[in-house]
CSV table of C-alpha atoms and ligand atoms in Angstrom, one decimal:
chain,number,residue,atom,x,y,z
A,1,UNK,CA,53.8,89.6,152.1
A,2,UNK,CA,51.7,91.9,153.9
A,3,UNK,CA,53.0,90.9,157.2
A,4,UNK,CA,56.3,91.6,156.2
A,5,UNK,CA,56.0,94.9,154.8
A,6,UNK,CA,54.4,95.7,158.3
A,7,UNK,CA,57.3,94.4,160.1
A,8,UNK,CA,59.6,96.3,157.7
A,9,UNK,CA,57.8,99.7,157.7
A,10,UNK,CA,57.9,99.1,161.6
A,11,UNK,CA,61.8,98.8,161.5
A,12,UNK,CA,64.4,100.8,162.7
A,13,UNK,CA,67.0,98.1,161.6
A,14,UNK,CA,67.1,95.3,159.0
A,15,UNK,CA,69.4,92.7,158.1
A,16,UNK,CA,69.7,90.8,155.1
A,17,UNK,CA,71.4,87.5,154.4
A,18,UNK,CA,71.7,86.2,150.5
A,19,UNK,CA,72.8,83.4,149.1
A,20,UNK,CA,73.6,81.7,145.4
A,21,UNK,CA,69.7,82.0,144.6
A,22,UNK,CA,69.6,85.7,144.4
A,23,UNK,CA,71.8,85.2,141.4
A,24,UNK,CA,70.3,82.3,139.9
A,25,UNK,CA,68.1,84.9,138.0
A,26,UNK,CA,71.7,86.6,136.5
A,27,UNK,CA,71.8,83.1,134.9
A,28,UNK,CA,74.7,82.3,137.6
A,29,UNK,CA,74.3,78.6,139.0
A,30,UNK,CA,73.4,77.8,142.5
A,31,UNK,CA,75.5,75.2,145.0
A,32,UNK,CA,73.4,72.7,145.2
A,33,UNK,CA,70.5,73.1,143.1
A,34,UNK,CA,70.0,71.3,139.7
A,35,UNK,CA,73.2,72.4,137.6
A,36,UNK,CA,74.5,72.5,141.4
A,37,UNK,CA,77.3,69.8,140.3
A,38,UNK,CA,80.6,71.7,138.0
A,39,UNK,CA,81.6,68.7,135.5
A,40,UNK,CA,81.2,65.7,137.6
A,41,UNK,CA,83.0,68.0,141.1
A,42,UNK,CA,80.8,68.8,144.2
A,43,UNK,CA,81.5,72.2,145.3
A,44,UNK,CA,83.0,70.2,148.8
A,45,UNK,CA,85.2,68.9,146.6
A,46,UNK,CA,86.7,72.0,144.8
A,47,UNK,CA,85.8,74.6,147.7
A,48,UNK,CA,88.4,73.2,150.0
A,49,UNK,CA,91.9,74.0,150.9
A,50,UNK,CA,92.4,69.9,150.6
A,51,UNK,CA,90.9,70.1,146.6
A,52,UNK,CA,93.2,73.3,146.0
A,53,UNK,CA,96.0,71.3,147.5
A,54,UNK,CA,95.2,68.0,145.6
A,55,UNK,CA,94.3,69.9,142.2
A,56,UNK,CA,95.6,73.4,142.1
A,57,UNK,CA,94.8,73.9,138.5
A,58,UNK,CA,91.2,72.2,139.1
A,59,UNK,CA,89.9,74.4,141.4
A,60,UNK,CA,91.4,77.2,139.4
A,61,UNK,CA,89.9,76.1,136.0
A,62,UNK,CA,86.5,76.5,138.0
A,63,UNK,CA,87.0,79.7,139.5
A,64,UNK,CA,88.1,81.0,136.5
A,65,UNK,CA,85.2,80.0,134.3
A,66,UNK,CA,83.4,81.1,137.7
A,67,UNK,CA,85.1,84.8,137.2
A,68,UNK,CA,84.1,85.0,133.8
A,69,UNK,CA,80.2,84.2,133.9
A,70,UNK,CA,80.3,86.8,137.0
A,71,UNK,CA,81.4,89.6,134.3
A,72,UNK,CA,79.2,88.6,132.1
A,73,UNK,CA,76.0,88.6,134.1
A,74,UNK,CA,74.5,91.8,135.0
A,75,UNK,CA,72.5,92.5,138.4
A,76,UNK,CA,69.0,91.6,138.1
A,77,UNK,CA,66.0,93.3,140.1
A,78,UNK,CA,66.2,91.0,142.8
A,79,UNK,CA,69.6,92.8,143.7
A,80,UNK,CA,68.5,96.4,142.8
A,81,UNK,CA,65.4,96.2,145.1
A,82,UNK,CA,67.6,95.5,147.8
A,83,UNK,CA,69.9,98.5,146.8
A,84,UNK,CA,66.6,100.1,147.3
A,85,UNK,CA,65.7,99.1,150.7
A,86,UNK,CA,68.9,100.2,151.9
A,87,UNK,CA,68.5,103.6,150.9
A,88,UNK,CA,65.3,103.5,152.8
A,89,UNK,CA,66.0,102.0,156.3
A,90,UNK,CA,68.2,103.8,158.3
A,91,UNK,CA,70.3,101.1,160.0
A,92,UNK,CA,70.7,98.5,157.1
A,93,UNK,CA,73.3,95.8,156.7
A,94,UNK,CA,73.5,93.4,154.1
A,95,UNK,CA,75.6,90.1,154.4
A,96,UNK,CA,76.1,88.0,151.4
A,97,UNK,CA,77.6,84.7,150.9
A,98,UNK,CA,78.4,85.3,147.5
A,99,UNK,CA,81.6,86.4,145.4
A,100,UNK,CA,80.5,87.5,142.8
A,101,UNK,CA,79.9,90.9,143.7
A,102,UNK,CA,76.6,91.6,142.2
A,103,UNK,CA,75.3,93.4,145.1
A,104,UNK,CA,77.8,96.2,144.8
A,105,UNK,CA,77.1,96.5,140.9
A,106,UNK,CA,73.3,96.6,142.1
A,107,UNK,CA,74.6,99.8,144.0
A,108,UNK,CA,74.4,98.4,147.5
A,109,UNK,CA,77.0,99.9,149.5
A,110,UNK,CA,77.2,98.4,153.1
A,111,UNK,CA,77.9,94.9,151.7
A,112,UNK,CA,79.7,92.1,154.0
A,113,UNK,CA,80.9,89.5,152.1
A,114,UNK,CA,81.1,86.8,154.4
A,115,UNK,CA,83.0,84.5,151.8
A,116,UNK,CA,84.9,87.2,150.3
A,117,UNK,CA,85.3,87.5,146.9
A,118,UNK,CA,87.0,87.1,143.3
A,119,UNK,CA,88.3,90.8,142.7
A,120,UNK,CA,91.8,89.5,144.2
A,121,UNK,CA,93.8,86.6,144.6
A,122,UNK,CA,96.6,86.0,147.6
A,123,UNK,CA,99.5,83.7,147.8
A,124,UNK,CA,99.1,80.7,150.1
A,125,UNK,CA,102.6,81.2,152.2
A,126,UNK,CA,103.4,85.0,151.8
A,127,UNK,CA,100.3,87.0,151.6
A,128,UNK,CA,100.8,88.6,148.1
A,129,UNK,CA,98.0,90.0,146.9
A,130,UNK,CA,97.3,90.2,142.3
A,131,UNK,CA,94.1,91.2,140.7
A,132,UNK,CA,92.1,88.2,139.6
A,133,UNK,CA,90.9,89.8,136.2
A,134,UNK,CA,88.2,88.9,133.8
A,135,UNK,CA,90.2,87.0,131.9
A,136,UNK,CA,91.1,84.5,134.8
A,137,UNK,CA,94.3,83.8,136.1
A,138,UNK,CA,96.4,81.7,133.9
A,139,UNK,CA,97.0,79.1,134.9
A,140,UNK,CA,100.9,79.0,134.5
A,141,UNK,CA,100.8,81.6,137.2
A,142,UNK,CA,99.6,79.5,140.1
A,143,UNK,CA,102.7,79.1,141.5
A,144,UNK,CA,104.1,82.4,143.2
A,145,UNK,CA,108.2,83.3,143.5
A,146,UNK,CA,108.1,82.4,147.3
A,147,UNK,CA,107.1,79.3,146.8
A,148,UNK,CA,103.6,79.5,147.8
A,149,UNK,CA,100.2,79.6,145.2
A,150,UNK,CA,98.1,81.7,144.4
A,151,UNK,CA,94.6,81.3,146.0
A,152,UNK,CA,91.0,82.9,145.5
A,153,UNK,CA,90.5,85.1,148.1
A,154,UNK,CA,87.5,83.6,149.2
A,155,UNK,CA,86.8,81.4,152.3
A,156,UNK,CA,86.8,77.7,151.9
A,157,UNK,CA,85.3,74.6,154.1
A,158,UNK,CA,87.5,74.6,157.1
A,159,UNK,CA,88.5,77.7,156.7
A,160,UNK,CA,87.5,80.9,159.4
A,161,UNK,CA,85.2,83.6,157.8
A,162,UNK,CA,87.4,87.0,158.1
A,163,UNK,CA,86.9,88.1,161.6
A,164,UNK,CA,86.3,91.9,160.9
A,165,UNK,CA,83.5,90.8,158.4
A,166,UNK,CA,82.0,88.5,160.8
A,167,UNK,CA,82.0,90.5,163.9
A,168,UNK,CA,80.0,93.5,161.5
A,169,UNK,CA,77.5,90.9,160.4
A,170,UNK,CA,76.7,88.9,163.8
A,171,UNK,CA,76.1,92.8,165.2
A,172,UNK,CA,74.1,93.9,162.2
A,173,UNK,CA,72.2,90.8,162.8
A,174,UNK,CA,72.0,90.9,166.6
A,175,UNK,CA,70.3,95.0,166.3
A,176,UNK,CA,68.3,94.2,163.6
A,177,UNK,CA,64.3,94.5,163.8
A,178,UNK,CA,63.6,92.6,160.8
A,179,UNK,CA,66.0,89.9,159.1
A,180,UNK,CA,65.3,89.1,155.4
A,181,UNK,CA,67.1,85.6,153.9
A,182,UNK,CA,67.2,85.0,150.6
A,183,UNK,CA,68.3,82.7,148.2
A,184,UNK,CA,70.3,80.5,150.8
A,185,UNK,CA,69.7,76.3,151.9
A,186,UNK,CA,71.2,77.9,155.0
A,187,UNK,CA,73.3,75.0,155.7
A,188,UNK,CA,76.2,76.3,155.4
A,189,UNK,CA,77.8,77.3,159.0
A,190,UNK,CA,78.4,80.3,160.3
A,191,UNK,CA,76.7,81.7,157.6
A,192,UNK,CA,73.3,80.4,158.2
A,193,UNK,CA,73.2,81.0,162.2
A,194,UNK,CA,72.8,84.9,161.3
A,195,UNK,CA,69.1,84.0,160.3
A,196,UNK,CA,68.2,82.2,163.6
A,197,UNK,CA,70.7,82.1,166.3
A,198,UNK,CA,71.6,86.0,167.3
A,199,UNK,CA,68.4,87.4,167.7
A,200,UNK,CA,65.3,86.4,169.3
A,201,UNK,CA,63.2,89.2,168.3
A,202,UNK,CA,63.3,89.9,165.0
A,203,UNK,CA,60.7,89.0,162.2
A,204,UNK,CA,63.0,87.0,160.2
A,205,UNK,CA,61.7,86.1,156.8
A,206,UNK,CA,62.5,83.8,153.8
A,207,UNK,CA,62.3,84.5,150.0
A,208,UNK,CA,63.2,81.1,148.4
A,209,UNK,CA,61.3,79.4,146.3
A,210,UNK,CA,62.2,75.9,147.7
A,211,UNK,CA,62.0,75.1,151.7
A,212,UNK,CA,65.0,75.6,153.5
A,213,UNK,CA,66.8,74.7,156.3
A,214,UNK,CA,65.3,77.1,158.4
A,215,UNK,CA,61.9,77.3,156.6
A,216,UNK,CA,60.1,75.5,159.9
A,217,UNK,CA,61.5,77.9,162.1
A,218,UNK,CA,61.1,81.1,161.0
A,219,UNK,CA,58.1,83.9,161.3
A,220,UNK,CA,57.1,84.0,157.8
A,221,UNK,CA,58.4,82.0,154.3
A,222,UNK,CA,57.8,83.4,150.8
A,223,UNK,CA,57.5,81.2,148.4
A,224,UNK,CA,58.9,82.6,144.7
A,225,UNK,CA,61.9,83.7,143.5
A,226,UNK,CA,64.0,86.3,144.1
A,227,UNK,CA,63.5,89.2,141.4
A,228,UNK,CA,59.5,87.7,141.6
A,229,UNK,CA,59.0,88.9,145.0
A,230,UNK,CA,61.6,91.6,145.8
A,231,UNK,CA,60.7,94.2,143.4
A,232,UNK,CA,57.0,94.0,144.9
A,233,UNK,CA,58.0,93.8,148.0
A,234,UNK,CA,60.2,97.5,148.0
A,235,UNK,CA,56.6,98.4,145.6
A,236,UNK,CA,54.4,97.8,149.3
A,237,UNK,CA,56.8,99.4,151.2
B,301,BJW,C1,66.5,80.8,144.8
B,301,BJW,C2,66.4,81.1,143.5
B,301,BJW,C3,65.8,82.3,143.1
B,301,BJW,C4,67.3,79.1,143.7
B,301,BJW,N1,65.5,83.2,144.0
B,301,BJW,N2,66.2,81.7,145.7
B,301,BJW,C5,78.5,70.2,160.5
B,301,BJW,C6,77.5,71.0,161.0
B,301,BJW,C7,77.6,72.4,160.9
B,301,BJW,C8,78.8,73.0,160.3
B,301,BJW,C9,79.7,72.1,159.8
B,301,BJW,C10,79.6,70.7,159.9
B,301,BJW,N3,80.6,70.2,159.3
B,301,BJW,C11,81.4,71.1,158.8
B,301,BJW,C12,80.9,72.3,159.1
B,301,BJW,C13,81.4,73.7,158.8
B,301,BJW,C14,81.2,74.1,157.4
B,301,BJW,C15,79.8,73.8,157.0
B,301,BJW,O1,78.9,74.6,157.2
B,301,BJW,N4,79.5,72.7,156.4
B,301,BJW,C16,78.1,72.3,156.0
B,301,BJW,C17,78.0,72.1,154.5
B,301,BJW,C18,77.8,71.1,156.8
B,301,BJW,N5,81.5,75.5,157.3
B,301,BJW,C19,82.8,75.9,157.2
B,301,BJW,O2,83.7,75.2,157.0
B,301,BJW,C20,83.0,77.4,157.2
B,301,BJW,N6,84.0,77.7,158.1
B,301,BJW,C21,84.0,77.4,159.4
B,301,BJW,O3,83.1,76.8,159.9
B,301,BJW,O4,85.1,77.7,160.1
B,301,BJW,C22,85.3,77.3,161.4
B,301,BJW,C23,86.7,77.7,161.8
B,301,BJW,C24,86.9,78.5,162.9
B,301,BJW,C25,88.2,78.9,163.2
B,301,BJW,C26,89.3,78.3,162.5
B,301,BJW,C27,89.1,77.5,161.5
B,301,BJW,C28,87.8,77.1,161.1
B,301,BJW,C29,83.3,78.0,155.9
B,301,BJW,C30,82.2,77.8,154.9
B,301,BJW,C31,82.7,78.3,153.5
B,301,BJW,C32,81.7,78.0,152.4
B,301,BJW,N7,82.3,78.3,151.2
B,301,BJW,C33,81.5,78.1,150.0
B,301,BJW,C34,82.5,78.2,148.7
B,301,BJW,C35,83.4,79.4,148.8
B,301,BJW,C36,82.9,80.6,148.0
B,301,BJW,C37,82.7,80.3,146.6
B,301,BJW,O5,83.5,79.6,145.9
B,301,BJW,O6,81.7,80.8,146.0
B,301,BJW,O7,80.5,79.1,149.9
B,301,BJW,S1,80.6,76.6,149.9
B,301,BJW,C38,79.2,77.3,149.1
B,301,BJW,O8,78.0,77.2,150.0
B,301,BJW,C39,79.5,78.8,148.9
B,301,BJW,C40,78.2,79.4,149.3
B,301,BJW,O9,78.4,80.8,149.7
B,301,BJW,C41,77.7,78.5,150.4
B,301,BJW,C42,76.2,78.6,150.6
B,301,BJW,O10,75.5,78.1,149.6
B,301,BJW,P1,74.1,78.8,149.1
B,301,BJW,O11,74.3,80.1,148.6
B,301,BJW,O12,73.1,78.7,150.2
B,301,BJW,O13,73.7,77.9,147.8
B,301,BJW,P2,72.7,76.6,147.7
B,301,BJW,O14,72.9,76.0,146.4
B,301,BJW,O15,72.9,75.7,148.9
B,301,BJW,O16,71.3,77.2,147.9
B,301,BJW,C43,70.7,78.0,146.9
B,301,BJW,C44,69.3,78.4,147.3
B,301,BJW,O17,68.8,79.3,146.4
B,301,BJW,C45,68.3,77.2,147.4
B,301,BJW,O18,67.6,77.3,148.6
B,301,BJW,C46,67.4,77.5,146.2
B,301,BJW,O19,66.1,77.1,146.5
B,301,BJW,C47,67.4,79.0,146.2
B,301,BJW,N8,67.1,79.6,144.9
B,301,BJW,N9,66.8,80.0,142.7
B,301,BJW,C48,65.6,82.9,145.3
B,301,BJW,N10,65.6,82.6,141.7
């Protein structure tokens, strides 16, 4: 810890790449942790444009029960201490994995969202674009008048991250003096490169309580949870 707080006092620019875990403590299920599995599906199988193909109503019957556990879980202070570091650091960008837009309740502004999100859904052939509300999307109203579906508009296995999004984060992770990962395996590609493959010279940390992916390769791990160690961590600062 107090290795990081050095390294972070010391920095003109940080970086910060979450994952499912940060949320974990909002009561919201990880990917591939214990209650990983939804039902008896694998999130390859359902996260897919081959699932959404196979089982349209499926993958939306999970999104939507998704949707709704996102509105009712409230940011915890894993996500409001890193609200607070970006009020702090001067050149701060935060990339998330997520969708379920808990950073940007926490009050976080500059949030990427490399796998977009579930404010909106698109239609698979002509682009257009409805509000994905609380209540789900019924499921009668998967099909669009153009003859396309409706999709999440998030990004699935196979599918390119948006370019605009990714471009921002590689930079922001490329510039950065300090990257901070948490709550990620880091398996998950392109995401997970940001932690390791863009810059050489940052101190690139880990707050996870489980070893990662990347835990072996990285200048220092912190082992605890998310809303454990964060809060303490913007306390040192
Ligand atoms: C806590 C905690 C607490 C618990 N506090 N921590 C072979 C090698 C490399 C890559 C590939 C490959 N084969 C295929 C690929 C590519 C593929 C990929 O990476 N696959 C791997 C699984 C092997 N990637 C893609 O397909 C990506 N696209 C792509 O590559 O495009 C190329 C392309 C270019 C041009 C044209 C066309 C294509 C897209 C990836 C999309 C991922 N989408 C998902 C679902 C959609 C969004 C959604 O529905 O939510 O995103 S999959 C799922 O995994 C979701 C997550 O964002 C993502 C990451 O998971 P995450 O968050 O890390 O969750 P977990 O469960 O794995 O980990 C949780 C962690 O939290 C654990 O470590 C816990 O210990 C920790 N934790 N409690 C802190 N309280």
């Amino acid at each position: 810890m107090e290795r990081l707080v050095a390294a972070l006092r010391a920095a003109r620019s940080v970086f910060v790449l979450t994952g499912s875990g940060i949320s974990a403590e909002s009561g919201l299920p990880t990917f591939r942790g214990i209650n990983g599995l939804w039902r008896t599906h694998r999130v390859e199988e359902l996260a897919s444009p081959e699932g959404f193909a196979r089982d349209p109503v499926l993958v939306w019957t999970w999104y939507n029960e998704r949707k709704s556990a996102h509105v009712r879980a409230e940011p915890n202070a894993g996500h409001d201490a890193l609200a607070r570091l970006e009020r702090i650091v001067d050149d701060f960008t935060l990339a998330t994995q997520n969708v379920d837009s808990l950073h940007l309740r926490a009050g976080s502004s500059n949030v990427l969202e490399l796998h977009g999100n579930l404010r909106e859904a698109r239609c698979t052939r002509c682009g257009a674009r409805r509000a994905f509300e609380a209540t789900g999307l019924p499921l009668d109203e998967i099909d669009h008048e153009c003859g396309g579906k409706f999709r999440p508009d998030i990004v699935w296995f196979g599918e390119p991250l948006p370019a605009d999004v990714w471009r921002a984060a590689q930079t922001g992770a490329a510039r950065a003096d300090v990257i901070l990962v948490v709550g990620t395996s880091a398996v998950v590609y392109p995401a997970a490169a940001l932690a390791t493959h863009y810059n050489e010279r940052a101190f690139v940390a880990e707050v996870n309580p489980e070893p990662t992916a990347i835990s072996d390769r990285i200048d220092c791990v912190l082992r605890g949870t998310a809303v454990e160690l964060l809060p303490r961590l913007l306390d040192d600062l």
